[in-house]
Amino acid sequence: MGVNLFNADSGIQIRPEIRALPAYRQGRPAPADAFKLSSNENPYPTPAWVIEAMADVDIARYPESTSRELRERLAEIWGCATDEIIVGAGSVSLLYQLILAVAGPGDEVIFPWRSFEAYPWLVTVAGATRVQVPNSVDHRHDLDAMAAAITPATRAVIVCTPNNPTGAAVTAAEFRDFMAKVPANVLVILDEAYAEFSHDPEIVCGKKIRGDYPNVVTLRTFSKAYGLAGLRIGYGIGPIDILQAATSTAIPMVVTAQAQRAALAVLNHADDAMAVVHKICERRDAVWAALREQGWDTPRPHGNFVWLPTGTDTDRVAAGLEAGGIITRVFAGEGIRITIGEPESVDVLLRICADIVSG
Ligand SMILES: Cc1ncc(COP(=O)(O)O)c(C=O)c1O
């Protein structure tokens, strides 16, 4: 029998920072009798008009690489030029393309922490240095500290609002003050993956500030509010030269024709799509109110999830939830993020939470 050389150390010199990277942690799958509230997905079935929109795609052909039709539609909606829109295979892909375009070895990228788990990973893969700025005690970005962390080596700063996983949001006034402190040559990525769930007029909105800053790119996704997570499609809005650079760092033709068609269908059925978002928001507000009533110290949620800052109790609370059939995203020693899911999950979740409090 031959030796399996694939089990041996290949001797290939892997970049040490890549060797040290843990694999990206995906929201845990749930057993059939449990609710998967671990990935901030939309719980509703895919509408027929999305399925129909994808039906006649010729998958023997490569997709149109610039997502032109979708960008034209988005440009109408955002009131901008088609070239001020970029489409990617999920907004995480656009985050990566932008970071790769501006930062490499020796450069720094600042982001809040705790925040979206991909940020540190993407910065390291780009070869740049991560600068994580702890959130304030009320689970919000510490924008003063983020601005103070900027050095001549800073190439980009990520602002995540509403913030995953804490659900807190940045106000328009806070963003304006922050931008006054950011040098014009530092890229600010405004990650609004959950923007559609935030209806507070005080919260910063990429659409309202579009064109105000030559160094801001806003990112949105079809994964969360619009239920297309599995198709991988998101978009960015920003200055043309930055988006051109981000196009240069993309994997060519990575956005499938099905994803482009489905996204267009969502935009063409905006009322139906937003009706689902409203249902989720109502459920979120009810869950949040009930949790507060039970005594949980949970910050006001602006996304499609709630955050339980359980600290050293995290493992115990997560085990209780899991035993009751609620699969969450657990951040050991910090807290638990729970997606607002199916209507049937709400009573189960609240009952277990009440039991945990009384226990
Ligand atoms: C804050 C934030 N940004 C970006 C993403 C990426 O979303 P997608 O790549 O599905 O568009 C996520 C997904 O969880 C997120 O939470």
mmCIF file of C-alpha atoms and ligand atoms in Angstrom:
data_model
loop_
_atom_site.group_PDB
_atom_site.id
_atom_site.type_symbol
_atom_site.label_atom_id
_atom_site.label_comp_id
_atom_site.label_asym_id
_atom_site.label_seq_id
_atom_site.Cartn_x
_atom_site.Cartn_y
_atom_site.Cartn_z
ATOM 1 C CA MET A 1 0.000 0.000 0.000
ATOM 2 C CA GLY A 2 1.325 3.446 -0.935
ATOM 3 C CA VAL A 3 1.808 6.221 1.601
ATOM 4 C CA ASN A 4 -0.873 8.935 1.471
ATOM 5 C CA LEU A 5 1.233 12.014 0.868
ATOM 6 C CA PHE A 6 -1.747 14.265 1.492
ATOM 7 C CA ASN A 7 -1.596 13.355 5.170
ATOM 8 C CA ALA A 8 2.023 14.457 5.513
ATOM 9 C CA ASP A 9 3.342 17.988 6.023
ATOM 10 C CA SER A 10 3.647 19.245 2.459
ATOM 11 C CA GLY A 11 6.599 21.477 3.265
ATOM 12 C CA ILE A 12 4.928 24.361 1.443
ATOM 13 C CA GLN A 13 5.614 27.639 3.198
ATOM 14 C CA ILE A 14 2.207 28.906 4.241
ATOM 15 C CA ARG A 15 2.151 32.521 5.445
ATOM 16 C CA PRO A 16 2.435 32.261 9.250
ATOM 17 C CA GLU A 17 -0.517 34.581 9.882
ATOM 18 C CA ILE A 18 -2.666 32.398 7.612
ATOM 19 C CA ARG A 19 -1.523 29.211 9.336
ATOM 20 C CA ALA A 20 -2.514 30.820 12.646
ATOM 21 C CA LEU A 21 -5.979 31.876 11.444
ATOM 22 C CA PRO A 22 -8.923 29.922 12.763
ATOM 23 C CA ALA A 23 -11.391 28.952 10.030
ATOM 24 C CA TYR A 24 -14.324 31.341 9.615
ATOM 25 C CA ARG A 25 -16.984 30.322 12.119
ATOM 26 C CA GLN A 26 -20.404 29.885 10.520
ATOM 27 C CA GLY A 27 -23.656 29.999 12.520
ATOM 28 C CA ARG A 28 -24.271 26.495 13.848
ATOM 29 C CA PRO A 29 -26.813 24.342 12.021
ATOM 30 C CA ALA A 30 -29.836 23.260 14.043
ATOM 31 C CA PRO A 31 -31.265 19.766 14.462
ATOM 32 C CA ALA A 32 -34.673 19.233 12.830
ATOM 33 C CA ASP A 33 -36.568 19.897 16.063
ATOM 34 C CA ALA A 34 -34.718 23.117 16.923
ATOM 35 C CA PHE A 35 -34.754 26.709 15.653
ATOM 36 C CA LYS A 36 -31.612 27.977 13.899
ATOM 37 C CA LEU A 37 -31.288 31.485 15.265
ATOM 38 C CA SER A 38 -27.526 31.610 14.801
ATOM 39 C CA SER A 39 -26.923 33.305 11.429
ATOM 40 C CA ASN A 40 -29.248 36.325 11.216
ATOM 41 C CA GLU A 41 -31.046 34.754 8.276
ATOM 42 C CA ASN A 42 -34.547 35.587 7.087
ATOM 43 C CA PRO A 43 -36.918 32.842 8.303
ATOM 44 C CA TYR A 44 -39.487 33.150 5.517
ATOM 45 C CA PRO A 45 -39.741 30.877 2.470
ATOM 46 C CA THR A 46 -38.350 32.254 -0.783
ATOM 47 C CA PRO A 47 -41.196 33.979 -2.700
ATOM 48 C CA ALA A 48 -42.324 32.420 -5.988
ATOM 49 C CA TRP A 49 -41.353 35.586 -7.890
ATOM 50 C CA VAL A 50 -37.711 35.068 -6.869
ATOM 51 C CA ILE A 51 -37.747 31.461 -8.063
ATOM 52 C CA GLU A 52 -39.434 32.480 -11.329
ATOM 53 C CA ALA A 53 -36.894 35.248 -11.950
ATOM 54 C CA MET A 54 -34.071 32.714 -11.874
ATOM 55 C CA ALA A 55 -35.817 29.970 -13.810
ATOM 56 C CA ASP A 56 -34.580 30.584 -17.343
ATOM 57 C CA VAL A 57 -30.938 31.425 -16.580
ATOM 58 C CA ASP A 58 -28.611 29.627 -18.976
ATOM 59 C CA ILE A 59 -26.100 28.132 -16.568
ATOM 60 C CA ALA A 60 -23.884 26.934 -19.399
ATOM 61 C CA ARG A 61 -22.922 30.604 -19.875
ATOM 62 C CA TYR A 62 -20.851 32.818 -17.594
ATOM 63 C CA PRO A 63 -22.780 35.607 -15.910
ATOM 64 C CA GLU A 64 -22.454 39.233 -17.037
ATOM 65 C CA SER A 65 -19.474 40.225 -14.915
ATOM 66 C CA THR A 66 -20.465 43.749 -13.847
ATOM 67 C CA SER A 67 -24.105 43.030 -12.852
ATOM 68 C CA ARG A 68 -24.980 45.963 -15.100
ATOM 69 C CA GLU A 69 -28.762 45.669 -15.064
ATOM 70 C CA LEU A 70 -28.856 45.379 -11.296
ATOM 71 C CA ARG A 71 -26.459 48.300 -10.886
ATOM 72 C CA GLU A 72 -28.623 50.425 -13.181
ATOM 73 C CA ARG A 73 -31.672 49.635 -11.060
ATOM 74 C CA LEU A 74 -29.817 50.321 -7.818
ATOM 75 C CA ALA A 75 -28.485 53.586 -9.256
ATOM 76 C CA GLU A 76 -32.080 54.697 -9.920
ATOM 77 C CA ILE A 77 -33.041 53.838 -6.360
ATOM 78 C CA TRP A 78 -30.008 55.524 -4.814
ATOM 79 C CA GLY A 79 -30.112 58.515 -7.187
ATOM 80 C CA CYS A 80 -26.545 58.059 -8.373
ATOM 81 C CA ALA A 81 -24.505 57.001 -11.414
ATOM 82 C CA THR A 82 -24.356 53.322 -12.334
ATOM 83 C CA ASP A 83 -20.589 53.363 -11.802
ATOM 84 C CA GLU A 84 -21.097 54.535 -8.230
ATOM 85 C CA ILE A 85 -22.528 51.079 -7.505
ATOM 86 C CA ILE A 86 -20.567 47.840 -7.180
ATOM 87 C CA VAL A 87 -22.090 44.368 -6.813
ATOM 88 C CA GLY A 88 -20.312 41.497 -5.100
ATOM 89 C CA ALA A 89 -20.819 37.925 -3.967
ATOM 90 C CA GLY A 90 -22.263 39.056 -0.667
ATOM 91 C CA SER A 91 -21.190 42.227 1.104
ATOM 92 C CA VAL A 92 -18.446 40.215 2.787
ATOM 93 C CA SER A 93 -16.881 39.840 -0.627
ATOM 94 C CA LEU A 94 -17.015 43.606 -1.117
ATOM 95 C CA LEU A 95 -15.464 44.169 2.306
ATOM 96 C CA TYR A 96 -12.604 41.952 1.278
ATOM 97 C CA GLN A 97 -12.202 43.590 -2.138
ATOM 98 C CA LEU A 98 -12.106 47.057 -0.558
ATOM 99 C CA ILE A 99 -9.606 46.088 2.119
ATOM 100 C CA LEU A 100 -7.387 44.345 -0.441
ATOM 101 C CA ALA A 101 -7.537 47.447 -2.631
ATOM 102 C CA VAL A 102 -6.316 49.827 0.075
ATOM 103 C CA ALA A 103 -4.333 47.855 2.658
ATOM 104 C CA GLY A 104 -1.405 45.465 2.580
ATOM 105 C CA PRO A 105 1.564 44.601 4.788
ATOM 106 C CA GLY A 106 2.463 47.470 7.120
ATOM 107 C CA ASP A 107 -0.942 49.149 6.734
ATOM 108 C CA GLU A 108 -3.576 49.298 9.451
ATOM 109 C CA VAL A 109 -7.329 48.739 9.315
ATOM 110 C CA ILE A 110 -9.401 49.893 12.283
ATOM 111 C CA PHE A 111 -12.689 48.301 13.275
ATOM 112 C CA PRO A 112 -14.899 48.141 16.371
ATOM 113 C CA TRP A 113 -14.876 45.077 18.553
ATOM 114 C CA ARG A 114 -16.967 43.080 19.242
ATOM 115 C CA SER A 115 -18.326 43.307 15.723
ATOM 116 C CA PHE A 116 -18.748 41.195 12.590
ATOM 117 C CA GLU A 117 -16.459 38.198 12.928
ATOM 118 C CA ALA A 118 -15.144 38.432 9.388
ATOM 119 C CA TYR A 119 -13.411 41.785 9.952
ATOM 120 C CA PRO A 120 -10.234 40.538 11.707
ATOM 121 C CA TRP A 121 -10.072 37.600 9.365
ATOM 122 C CA LEU A 122 -10.314 39.714 6.193
ATOM 123 C CA VAL A 123 -7.691 42.195 7.379
ATOM 124 C CA THR A 124 -5.252 39.402 8.186
ATOM 125 C CA VAL A 125 -5.826 37.692 4.841
ATOM 126 C CA ALA A 126 -5.051 41.016 3.130
ATOM 127 C CA GLY A 127 -1.718 41.006 4.994
ATOM 128 C CA ALA A 128 -2.574 44.208 6.871
ATOM 129 C CA THR A 129 -2.554 44.884 10.612
ATOM 130 C CA ARG A 130 -5.828 44.801 12.524
ATOM 131 C CA VAL A 131 -6.600 47.498 15.039
ATOM 132 C CA GLN A 132 -9.584 46.480 17.145
ATOM 133 C CA VAL A 133 -11.212 49.214 19.202
ATOM 134 C CA PRO A 134 -13.385 47.936 22.076
ATOM 135 C CA ASN A 135 -17.036 48.998 22.129
ATOM 136 C CA SER A 136 -18.252 51.248 24.910
ATOM 137 C CA VAL A 137 -19.907 49.720 27.973
ATOM 138 C CA ASP A 138 -23.317 50.212 26.378
ATOM 139 C CA HIS A 139 -22.268 47.937 23.461
ATOM 140 C CA ARG A 140 -21.903 50.795 20.960
ATOM 141 C CA HIS A 141 -18.955 51.832 18.827
ATOM 142 C CA ASP A 142 -16.509 54.046 20.680
ATOM 143 C CA LEU A 143 -16.119 56.419 17.753
ATOM 144 C CA ASP A 144 -13.827 58.792 19.664
ATOM 145 C CA ALA A 145 -11.442 55.947 20.401
ATOM 146 C CA MET A 146 -11.706 54.731 16.803
ATOM 147 C CA ALA A 147 -10.787 58.196 15.520
ATOM 148 C CA ALA A 148 -7.954 58.421 18.054
ATOM 149 C CA ALA A 149 -6.585 55.082 16.816
ATOM 150 C CA ILE A 150 -5.947 56.513 13.343
ATOM 151 C CA THR A 151 -2.237 56.776 12.523
ATOM 152 C CA PRO A 152 -0.336 57.571 9.316
ATOM 153 C CA ALA A 153 -0.468 53.801 8.618
ATOM 154 C CA THR A 154 -4.284 53.668 8.715
ATOM 155 C CA ARG A 155 -5.818 52.875 5.362
ATOM 156 C CA ALA A 156 -9.399 52.041 6.310
ATOM 157 C CA VAL A 157 -11.877 52.211 9.172
ATOM 158 C CA ILE A 158 -14.991 50.035 9.322
ATOM 159 C CA VAL A 159 -18.167 51.359 10.925
ATOM 160 C CA CYS A 160 -20.804 48.671 11.410
ATOM 161 C CA THR A 161 -24.298 50.027 11.972
ATOM 162 C CA PRO A 162 -26.458 48.374 13.174
ATOM 163 C CA ASN A 163 -23.571 46.518 14.770
ATOM 164 C CA ASN A 164 -23.404 42.752 14.570
ATOM 165 C CA PRO A 165 -23.710 41.244 17.200
ATOM 166 C CA THR A 166 -24.713 43.958 19.682
ATOM 167 C CA GLY A 167 -27.489 45.515 17.571
ATOM 168 C CA ALA A 168 -26.502 49.066 18.532
ATOM 169 C CA ALA A 169 -26.475 51.748 15.854
ATOM 170 C CA VAL A 170 -24.513 54.919 15.129
ATOM 171 C CA THR A 171 -26.513 58.130 14.916
ATOM 172 C CA ALA A 172 -26.184 60.548 12.005
ATOM 173 C CA ALA A 173 -24.754 63.184 14.352
ATOM 174 C CA GLU A 174 -22.182 60.762 15.758
ATOM 175 C CA PHE A 175 -21.149 59.744 12.252
ATOM 176 C CA ARG A 176 -20.773 63.362 11.167
ATOM 177 C CA ASP A 177 -18.588 64.165 14.192
ATOM 178 C CA PHE A 178 -16.519 61.072 13.545
ATOM 179 C CA MET A 179 -16.000 61.904 9.873
ATOM 180 C CA ALA A 180 -14.731 65.357 10.854
ATOM 181 C CA LYS A 181 -11.820 63.581 12.577
ATOM 182 C CA VAL A 182 -11.010 61.106 9.799
ATOM 183 C CA PRO A 183 -8.328 62.226 7.319
ATOM 184 C CA ALA A 184 -9.619 62.456 3.754
ATOM 185 C CA ASN A 185 -7.189 59.772 2.565
ATOM 186 C CA VAL A 186 -8.560 57.099 4.918
ATOM 187 C CA LEU A 187 -11.339 54.919 3.501
ATOM 188 C CA VAL A 188 -14.420 54.609 5.712
ATOM 189 C CA ILE A 189 -16.496 51.496 5.054
ATOM 190 C CA LEU A 190 -20.027 51.987 6.350
ATOM 191 C CA ASP A 191 -21.261 48.424 6.748
ATOM 192 C CA GLU A 192 -25.062 48.602 6.729
ATOM 193 C CA ALA A 193 -25.838 44.900 6.341
ATOM 194 C CA TYR A 194 -28.875 45.347 8.633
ATOM 195 C CA ALA A 195 -29.962 48.838 7.558
ATOM 196 C CA GLU A 196 -33.414 47.760 6.349
ATOM 197 C CA PHE A 197 -34.345 46.741 9.906
ATOM 198 C CA SER A 198 -33.521 50.139 11.362
ATOM 199 C CA HIS A 199 -36.302 52.679 11.248
ATOM 200 C CA ASP A 200 -35.018 55.223 13.728
ATOM 201 C CA PRO A 201 -34.620 58.516 11.821
ATOM 202 C CA GLU A 202 -31.673 59.482 14.022
ATOM 203 C CA ILE A 203 -29.593 56.545 12.838
ATOM 204 C CA VAL A 204 -27.047 57.259 10.121
ATOM 205 C CA CYS A 205 -28.206 56.103 6.694
ATOM 206 C CA GLY A 206 -25.819 55.588 3.799
ATOM 207 C CA LYS A 207 -28.497 56.698 1.399
ATOM 208 C CA LYS A 208 -28.975 60.046 3.118
ATOM 209 C CA ILE A 209 -25.246 60.822 3.327
ATOM 210 C CA ARG A 210 -24.454 59.574 -0.185
ATOM 211 C CA GLY A 211 -22.124 61.987 -1.937
ATOM 212 C CA ASP A 212 -21.275 63.933 1.225
ATOM 213 C CA TYR A 213 -17.861 62.302 1.699
ATOM 214 C CA PRO A 214 -15.369 61.346 -1.011
ATOM 215 C CA ASN A 215 -13.887 58.633 1.234
ATOM 216 C CA VAL A 216 -17.017 56.681 2.265
ATOM 217 C CA VAL A 217 -18.303 53.455 0.724
ATOM 218 C CA THR A 218 -21.617 52.133 2.053
ATOM 219 C CA LEU A 219 -22.245 48.391 1.919
ATOM 220 C CA ARG A 220 -25.644 46.716 1.774
ATOM 221 C CA THR A 221 -26.691 43.113 1.312
ATOM 222 C CA PHE A 222 -29.568 41.077 -0.070
ATOM 223 C CA SER A 223 -28.789 38.342 2.471
ATOM 224 C CA LYS A 224 -30.554 39.605 5.564
ATOM 225 C CA ALA A 225 -33.726 41.629 4.980
ATOM 226 C CA TYR A 226 -34.310 40.150 1.533
ATOM 227 C CA GLY A 227 -33.665 36.498 2.270
ATOM 228 C CA LEU A 228 -31.106 35.805 -0.478
ATOM 229 C CA ALA A 229 -28.240 34.719 1.833
ATOM 230 C CA GLY A 230 -27.742 31.467 -0.049
ATOM 231 C CA LEU A 231 -27.328 33.208 -3.390
ATOM 232 C CA ARG A 232 -24.484 35.464 -2.144
ATOM 233 C CA ILE A 233 -25.177 38.967 -3.364
ATOM 234 C CA GLY A 234 -24.557 42.401 -1.893
ATOM 235 C CA TYR A 235 -23.676 45.855 -3.154
ATOM 236 C CA GLY A 236 -21.707 48.965 -2.386
ATOM 237 C CA ILE A 237 -22.213 52.651 -3.130
ATOM 238 C CA GLY A 238 -19.283 55.031 -3.291
ATOM 239 C CA PRO A 239 -16.809 57.083 -5.305
ATOM 240 C CA ILE A 240 -16.037 55.610 -8.709
ATOM 241 C CA ASP A 241 -12.250 55.377 -8.304
ATOM 242 C CA ILE A 242 -12.567 53.411 -5.064
ATOM 243 C CA LEU A 243 -15.103 51.041 -6.613
ATOM 244 C CA GLN A 244 -12.904 50.556 -9.662
ATOM 245 C CA ALA A 245 -10.049 49.557 -7.364
ATOM 246 C CA ALA A 246 -12.369 47.154 -5.536
ATOM 247 C CA THR A 247 -13.389 45.694 -8.899
ATOM 248 C CA SER A 248 -9.729 45.003 -9.665
ATOM 249 C CA THR A 249 -9.388 42.895 -6.507
ATOM 250 C CA ALA A 250 -12.542 40.830 -7.151
ATOM 251 C CA ILE A 251 -12.603 37.279 -8.389
ATOM 252 C CA PRO A 252 -13.907 37.705 -11.960
ATOM 253 C CA MET A 253 -17.558 36.793 -12.590
ATOM 254 C CA VAL A 254 -18.164 35.700 -9.021
ATOM 255 C CA VAL A 255 -21.750 37.004 -8.884
ATOM 256 C CA THR A 256 -23.982 34.428 -10.543
ATOM 257 C CA ALA A 257 -26.716 35.325 -13.018
ATOM 258 C CA GLN A 258 -29.246 33.735 -10.653
ATOM 259 C CA ALA A 259 -28.169 36.040 -7.844
ATOM 260 C CA GLN A 260 -28.395 39.098 -10.123
ATOM 261 C CA ARG A 261 -31.871 38.092 -11.307
ATOM 262 C CA ALA A 262 -33.118 37.358 -7.796
ATOM 263 C CA ALA A 263 -31.837 40.698 -6.507
ATOM 264 C CA LEU A 264 -33.579 42.516 -9.354
ATOM 265 C CA ALA A 265 -36.776 40.643 -8.558
ATOM 266 C CA VAL A 266 -36.537 41.769 -4.917
ATOM 267 C CA LEU A 267 -36.153 45.395 -6.012
ATOM 268 C CA ASN A 268 -39.107 45.023 -8.363
ATOM 269 C CA HIS A 269 -41.234 43.611 -5.507
ATOM 270 C CA ALA A 270 -40.004 46.073 -2.902
ATOM 271 C CA ASP A 271 -43.375 46.354 -1.145
ATOM 272 C CA ASP A 272 -43.689 42.602 -0.647
ATOM 273 C CA ALA A 273 -40.079 42.373 0.473
ATOM 274 C CA MET A 274 -40.458 45.221 2.952
ATOM 275 C CA ALA A 275 -43.677 43.739 4.343
ATOM 276 C CA VAL A 276 -41.587 40.779 5.526
ATOM 277 C CA VAL A 277 -39.018 43.139 7.030
ATOM 278 C CA HIS A 278 -41.782 44.940 8.951
ATOM 279 C CA LYS A 279 -43.033 41.651 10.371
ATOM 280 C CA ILE A 280 -39.540 40.793 11.564
ATOM 281 C CA CYS A 281 -39.091 44.259 13.098
ATOM 282 C CA GLU A 282 -42.390 44.008 14.962
ATOM 283 C CA ARG A 283 -41.404 40.605 16.285
ATOM 284 C CA ARG A 284 -37.973 41.896 17.274
ATOM 285 C CA ASP A 285 -39.444 44.815 19.196
ATOM 286 C CA ALA A 286 -41.877 42.484 20.976
ATOM 287 C CA VAL A 287 -39.079 40.039 21.873
ATOM 288 C CA TRP A 288 -36.872 42.868 23.111
ATOM 289 C CA ALA A 289 -39.680 44.342 25.244
ATOM 290 C CA ALA A 290 -40.459 40.913 26.721
ATOM 291 C CA LEU A 291 -36.805 40.251 27.515
ATOM 292 C CA ARG A 292 -36.486 43.634 29.233
ATOM 293 C CA GLU A 293 -39.635 42.840 31.175
ATOM 294 C CA GLN A 294 -38.046 39.587 32.316
ATOM 295 C CA GLY A 295 -35.054 41.571 33.583
ATOM 296 C CA TRP A 296 -32.505 40.994 30.804
ATOM 297 C CA ASP A 297 -30.116 43.879 30.319
ATOM 298 C CA THR A 298 -30.270 43.832 26.537
ATOM 299 C CA PRO A 299 -29.503 46.890 24.372
ATOM 300 C CA ARG A 300 -32.130 48.227 22.003
ATOM 301 C CA PRO A 301 -31.848 46.155 18.811
ATOM 302 C CA HIS A 302 -31.667 47.809 15.386
ATOM 303 C CA GLY A 303 -31.013 44.669 13.309
ATOM 304 C CA ASN A 304 -32.848 41.347 13.005
ATOM 305 C CA PHE A 305 -31.350 39.994 16.232
ATOM 306 C CA VAL A 306 -31.074 40.688 19.942
ATOM 307 C CA TRP A 307 -27.950 40.656 22.075
ATOM 308 C CA LEU A 308 -27.788 39.176 25.558
ATOM 309 C CA PRO A 309 -24.638 40.485 27.260
ATOM 310 C CA THR A 310 -24.358 37.459 29.531
ATOM 311 C CA GLY A 311 -20.614 37.823 30.309
ATOM 312 C CA THR A 312 -19.326 35.003 32.483
ATOM 313 C CA ASP A 313 -22.781 33.382 32.434
ATOM 314 C CA THR A 314 -22.699 32.953 28.665
ATOM 315 C CA ASP A 315 -22.033 29.216 28.510
ATOM 316 C CA ARG A 316 -24.736 28.425 31.053
ATOM 317 C CA VAL A 317 -27.369 30.550 29.314
ATOM 318 C CA ALA A 318 -26.419 29.221 25.861
ATOM 319 C CA ALA A 319 -26.662 25.640 27.142
ATOM 320 C CA GLY A 320 -30.141 26.374 28.517
ATOM 321 C CA LEU A 321 -31.261 27.821 25.204
ATOM 322 C CA GLU A 322 -29.816 24.949 23.229
ATOM 323 C CA ALA A 323 -31.406 22.352 25.505
ATOM 324 C CA GLY A 324 -34.742 24.030 24.794
ATOM 325 C CA GLY A 325 -34.219 23.937 21.025
ATOM 326 C CA ILE A 326 -32.848 27.428 20.354
ATOM 327 C CA ILE A 327 -29.519 27.481 18.515
ATOM 328 C CA THR A 328 -27.783 30.848 18.899
ATOM 329 C CA ARG A 329 -24.455 32.494 18.165
ATOM 330 C CA VAL A 330 -22.399 32.250 21.325
ATOM 331 C CA PHE A 331 -19.454 34.522 22.131
ATOM 332 C CA ALA A 332 -17.781 32.855 25.129
ATOM 333 C CA GLY A 333 -17.399 35.178 28.091
ATOM 334 C CA GLU A 334 -19.227 37.996 26.285
ATOM 335 C CA GLY A 335 -22.757 37.293 25.204
ATOM 336 C CA ILE A 336 -25.263 35.603 22.958
ATOM 337 C CA ARG A 337 -26.734 36.849 19.695
ATOM 338 C CA ILE A 338 -30.197 35.551 18.896
ATOM 339 C CA THR A 339 -31.726 36.024 15.457
ATOM 340 C CA ILE A 340 -35.391 36.960 15.208
ATOM 341 C CA GLY A 341 -36.681 33.885 13.451
ATOM 342 C CA GLU A 342 -39.912 32.029 12.804
ATOM 343 C CA PRO A 343 -43.019 33.194 14.718
ATOM 344 C CA GLU A 344 -43.123 29.784 16.426
ATOM 345 C CA SER A 345 -39.653 30.329 17.869
ATOM 346 C CA VAL A 346 -40.698 33.363 19.909
ATOM 347 C CA ASP A 347 -42.713 31.660 22.645
ATOM 348 C CA VAL A 348 -40.112 28.937 22.993
ATOM 349 C CA LEU A 349 -37.322 31.505 23.281
ATOM 350 C CA LEU A 350 -39.139 33.680 25.803
ATOM 351 C CA ARG A 351 -40.180 30.715 27.916
ATOM 352 C CA ILE A 352 -36.601 29.457 28.182
ATOM 353 C CA CYS A 353 -35.310 32.952 28.921
ATOM 354 C CA ALA A 354 -37.891 33.354 31.690
ATOM 355 C CA ASP A 355 -36.878 29.979 33.145
ATOM 356 C CA ILE A 356 -33.201 30.976 33.068
ATOM 357 C CA VAL A 357 -33.966 34.213 34.928
ATOM 358 C CA SER A 358 -36.082 32.487 37.568
ATOM 359 C CA GLY A 359 -33.567 29.633 37.867
HETATM 360 C C1 LIG B 1 -22.234 43.274 9.694
HETATM 361 C C2 LIG B 1 -22.210 42.330 8.558
HETATM 362 N N1 LIG B 1 -21.654 42.721 7.414
HETATM 363 C C3 LIG B 1 -21.613 41.936 6.346
HETATM 364 C C4 LIG B 1 -22.137 40.655 6.406
HETATM 365 C C5 LIG B 1 -22.010 39.804 5.182
HETATM 366 O O1 LIG B 1 -23.204 39.512 4.608
HETATM 367 P P1 LIG B 1 -23.254 38.908 3.147
HETATM 368 O O2 LIG B 1 -21.869 38.547 2.735
HETATM 369 O O3 LIG B 1 -24.143 37.731 3.238
HETATM 370 O O4 LIG B 1 -23.803 40.001 2.293
HETATM 371 C C6 LIG B 1 -22.717 40.186 7.571
HETATM 372 C C7 LIG B 1 -23.230 38.816 7.652
HETATM 373 O O5 LIG B 1 -23.485 38.258 8.669
HETATM 374 C C8 LIG B 1 -22.748 41.048 8.679
HETATM 375 O O6 LIG B 1 -23.284 40.655 9.835
#
